[in-house]
CSV table of C-alpha atoms in Angstrom, one decimal:
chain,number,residue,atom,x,y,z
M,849,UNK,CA,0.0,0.0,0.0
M,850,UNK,CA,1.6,3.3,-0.5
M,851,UNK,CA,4.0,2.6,-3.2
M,852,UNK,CA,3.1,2.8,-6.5
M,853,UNK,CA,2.5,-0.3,-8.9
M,854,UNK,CA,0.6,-1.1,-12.1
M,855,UNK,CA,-2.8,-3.0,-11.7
M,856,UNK,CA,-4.8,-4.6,-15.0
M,857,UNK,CA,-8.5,-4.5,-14.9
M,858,UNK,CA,-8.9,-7.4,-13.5
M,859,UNK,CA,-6.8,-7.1,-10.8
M,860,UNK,CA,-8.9,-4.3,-10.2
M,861,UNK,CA,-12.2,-6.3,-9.9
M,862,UNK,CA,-10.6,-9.4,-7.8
M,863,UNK,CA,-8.7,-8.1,-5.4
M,864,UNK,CA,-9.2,-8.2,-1.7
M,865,UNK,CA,-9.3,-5.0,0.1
M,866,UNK,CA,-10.0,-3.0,-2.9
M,867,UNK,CA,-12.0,0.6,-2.7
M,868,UNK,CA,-14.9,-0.9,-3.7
M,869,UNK,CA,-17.0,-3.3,-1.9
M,870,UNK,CA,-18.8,-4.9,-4.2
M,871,UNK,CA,-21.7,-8.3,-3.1
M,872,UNK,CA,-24.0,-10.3,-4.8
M,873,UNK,CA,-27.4,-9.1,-3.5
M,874,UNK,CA,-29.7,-11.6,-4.9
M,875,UNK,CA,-31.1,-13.1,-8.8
M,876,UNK,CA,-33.9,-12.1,-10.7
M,877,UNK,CA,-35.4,-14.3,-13.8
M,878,UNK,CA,-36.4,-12.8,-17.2
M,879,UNK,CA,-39.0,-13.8,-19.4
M,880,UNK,CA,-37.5,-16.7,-20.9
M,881,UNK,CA,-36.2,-18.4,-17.5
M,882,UNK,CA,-32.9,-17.0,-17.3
M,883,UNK,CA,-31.6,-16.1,-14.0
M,884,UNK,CA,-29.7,-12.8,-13.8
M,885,UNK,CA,-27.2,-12.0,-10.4
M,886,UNK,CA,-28.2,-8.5,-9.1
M,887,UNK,CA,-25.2,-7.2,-7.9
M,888,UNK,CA,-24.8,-4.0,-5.1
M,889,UNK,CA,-21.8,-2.2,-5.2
M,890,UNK,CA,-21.4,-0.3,-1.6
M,891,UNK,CA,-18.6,2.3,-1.1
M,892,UNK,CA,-19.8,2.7,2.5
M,893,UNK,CA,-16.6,1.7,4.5
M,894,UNK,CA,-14.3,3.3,2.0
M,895,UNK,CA,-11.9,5.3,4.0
M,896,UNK,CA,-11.2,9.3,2.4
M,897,UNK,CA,-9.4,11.1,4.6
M,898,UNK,CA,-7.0,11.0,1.9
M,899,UNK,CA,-8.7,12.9,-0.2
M,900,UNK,CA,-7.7,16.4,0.3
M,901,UNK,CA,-4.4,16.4,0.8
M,902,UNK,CA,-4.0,14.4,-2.0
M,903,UNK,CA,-6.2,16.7,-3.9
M,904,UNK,CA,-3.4,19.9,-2.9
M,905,UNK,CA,-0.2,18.0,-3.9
M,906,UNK,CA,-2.2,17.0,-7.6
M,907,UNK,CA,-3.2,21.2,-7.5
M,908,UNK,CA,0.3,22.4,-6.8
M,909,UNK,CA,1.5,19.7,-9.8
M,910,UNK,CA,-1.0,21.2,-12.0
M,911,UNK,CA,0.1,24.3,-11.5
M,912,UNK,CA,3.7,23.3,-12.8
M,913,UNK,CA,2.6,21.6,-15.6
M,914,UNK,CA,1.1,23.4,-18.2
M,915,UNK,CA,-2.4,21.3,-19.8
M,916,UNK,CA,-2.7,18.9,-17.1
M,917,UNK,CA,-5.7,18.5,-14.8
M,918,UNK,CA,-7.5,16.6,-12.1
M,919,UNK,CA,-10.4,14.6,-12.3
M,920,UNK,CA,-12.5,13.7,-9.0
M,921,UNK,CA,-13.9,10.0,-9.5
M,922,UNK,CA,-16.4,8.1,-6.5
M,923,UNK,CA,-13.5,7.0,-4.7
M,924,UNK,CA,-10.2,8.2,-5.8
M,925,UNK,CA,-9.0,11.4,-7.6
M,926,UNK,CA,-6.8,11.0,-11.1
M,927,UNK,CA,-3.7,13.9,-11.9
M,928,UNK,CA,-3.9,13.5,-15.8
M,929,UNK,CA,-0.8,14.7,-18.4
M,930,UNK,CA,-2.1,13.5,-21.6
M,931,UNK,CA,-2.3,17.1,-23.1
M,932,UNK,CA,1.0,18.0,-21.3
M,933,UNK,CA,4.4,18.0,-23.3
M,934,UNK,CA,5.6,13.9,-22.8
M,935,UNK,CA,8.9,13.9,-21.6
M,936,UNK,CA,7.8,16.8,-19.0
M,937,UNK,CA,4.4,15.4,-18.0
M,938,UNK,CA,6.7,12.1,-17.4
M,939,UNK,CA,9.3,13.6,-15.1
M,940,UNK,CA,6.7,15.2,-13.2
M,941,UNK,CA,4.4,12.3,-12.7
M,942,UNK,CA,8.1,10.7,-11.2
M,943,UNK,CA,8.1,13.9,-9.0
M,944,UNK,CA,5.0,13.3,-8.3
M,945,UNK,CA,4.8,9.7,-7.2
M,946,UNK,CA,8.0,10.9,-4.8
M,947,UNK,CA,5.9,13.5,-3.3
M,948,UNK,CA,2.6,11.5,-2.7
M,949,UNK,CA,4.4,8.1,-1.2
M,950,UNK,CA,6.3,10.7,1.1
M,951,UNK,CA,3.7,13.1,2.6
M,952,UNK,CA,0.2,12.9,2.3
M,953,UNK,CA,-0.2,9.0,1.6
M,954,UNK,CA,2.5,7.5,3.6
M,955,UNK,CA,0.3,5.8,6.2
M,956,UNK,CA,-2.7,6.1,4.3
M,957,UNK,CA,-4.7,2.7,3.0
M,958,UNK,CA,-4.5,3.7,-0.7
M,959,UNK,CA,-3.5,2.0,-4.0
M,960,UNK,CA,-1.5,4.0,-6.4
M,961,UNK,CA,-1.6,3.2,-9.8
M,962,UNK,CA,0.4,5.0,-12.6
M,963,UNK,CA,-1.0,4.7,-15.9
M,964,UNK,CA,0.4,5.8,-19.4
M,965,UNK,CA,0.0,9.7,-18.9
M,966,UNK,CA,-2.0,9.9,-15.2
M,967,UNK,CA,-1.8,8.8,-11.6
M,968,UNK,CA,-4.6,7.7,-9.7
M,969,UNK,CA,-5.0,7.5,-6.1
């Protein structure tokens, strides 16, 4: 936790202790017989006290890098640099990372993930 790593999709759906707390909540049945699973996804014990320092350290990179931005998602917050020069955008998602796993997320129960051009916490 803490340190950042690259998660697929699936990885994303399957493992334990992820964000999102997601249960089977019963089955219904169509017309023709088939049983479909309902599914309820709950984001009720998700822990954000996070959230706003994160949200000041992805501000202040924003600030220093000219066409990136923030977006706010249900339960984690996403610095983008896809409109950003490359090789910049790059060194300052390294600076970045640095910043995050040192202050504001050190002790926090958060996943990092760094995709092609964004970091997601």
């Amino acid at each position: 936790r803490g340190a950042p790593h690259k998660r697929s999709k699936r990885d994303e759906d399957s493992s334990p202790g992820s964000s999102l707390d997601v249960r089977q909540a019963g089955s219904s049945e169509d017309e023709e017989g088939m049983v479909t699973p309902q599914w309820l996804c709950t984001t009720d014990n998700v822990n954000m006290d996070w959230l706003e320092s994160v949200q000041l350290v992805f501000d202040y990179f924003c600030e220093r890098t000219p066409r990136s931005f923030v977006e706010t998602r249900e339960t984690s917050l996403v610095w983008n640099y896809k409109f950003a020069d490359p090789e910049f955008g790059m060194v300052q998602a390294r600076d970045l990372l640095q910043h995050l796993v040192t202050g504001p997320i050190s002790n926090a129960p958060v996943d990092v993930i760094q995709g092609s051009k964004s970091v997601e916490v």
